[in-house]
Amino acid sequence: MEKTVVLVKPDGVKRGIIGEIITRFERAGLKIVALKFVWVKEDIVSRHYPEARIELLRGIGEKTLNAYKDFGKDPGESFGSLDPVEIGRMINKWNIEYLSSGPVVAMLLEGNQAITNVRRMVGFTHPNLAQPGTIRGDYSIDSTMLANERRRPARNIIHASGNSEEAKYEEELWFHKNDVHSYKRADEDVMF
Ligand code: UDP
Ligand code: MG
């Protein structure tokens, strides 16, 4: 069984859809093993989105460049740069401001291939390109173009760990060992 970290970001909290999001995971058979409602300062958030992780910045920048290309827009106008790492660094600054701008729900979910399955349920980073049926696709139509023109990150409601390395790092960042509970759900024997 794998564990993965999910955050309901400030836009999800302010829209009052915490319950709907949690329900989707519970319904699919993912077990909540830790859960909290916190408003964290920039120091914690900047460890969640570390500037030193160049691969994170490059990944963000490349997603943006692809979206601008598909929509025939010039990223130079929004960013003054065509370098994915530079663009990623700018967006990541907005990420840090944004995630510390209000309370978030942090949860640790456990289940069969939890990291991949949760990402599948969360959907693509840009809500306008996320499939219907995914959380981002069902609850938002924001795009990175609109977001970045407004000097903010895409409001995509939710964060989920991207791989096992991130999941382990984020579990340690967001939760103390004592916050994590081991128990059996009544439907486990039937579902698995
Ligand atoms: N982001 C953005 N535009 C992009 C890529 C990322 O606004 O083109 C923001 C968005 O809020 C995203 C966060 O940066 O959730 C982290 O990016 P990442 O590539 O890790 O996407 P995720 O794992 O959240 O899908
Ligand atoms: Mg990510």
Short mmCIF file of N, CA, C and O and ligand atoms in Angstrom, two decimals, residues 56 63 119 159-160 162 166, ligand 2:
data_model
loop_
_atom_site.label_atom_id
_atom_site.label_comp_id
_atom_site.label_asym_id
_atom_site.label_seq_id
_atom_site.Cartn_x
_atom_site.Cartn_y
_atom_site.Cartn_z
N LEU A 56 11.50 20.68 -10.82
CA LEU A 56 10.15 21.20 -10.57
C LEU A 56 9.92 22.45 -11.41
O LEU A 56 8.90 22.58 -12.10
N LYS A 63 5.34 23.01 -19.10
CA LYS A 63 3.87 22.93 -19.25
C LYS A 63 3.31 24.25 -19.78
O LYS A 63 2.43 24.28 -20.63
N ARG A 119 -3.40 10.92 -8.63
CA ARG A 119 -3.09 11.85 -9.73
C ARG A 119 -4.11 11.72 -10.87
O ARG A 119 -4.51 12.69 -11.47
N HIS A 159 -3.62 19.91 -4.77
CA HIS A 159 -2.27 19.42 -5.05
C HIS A 159 -2.24 17.94 -4.72
O HIS A 159 -2.87 17.50 -3.77
N ALA A 160 -1.50 17.16 -5.49
CA ALA A 160 -1.24 15.76 -5.14
C ALA A 160 0.20 15.43 -5.48
O ALA A 160 0.72 15.88 -6.51
N GLY A 162 3.51 14.03 -6.93
CA GLY A 162 3.69 13.58 -8.32
C GLY A 162 4.38 12.23 -8.47
O GLY A 162 4.23 11.58 -9.50
N GLU A 166 8.43 12.53 -4.07
CA GLU A 166 7.67 13.69 -3.61
C GLU A 166 6.73 13.31 -2.46
O GLU A 166 6.59 14.04 -1.49
MG MG B 2 3.55 18.75 -8.97
#
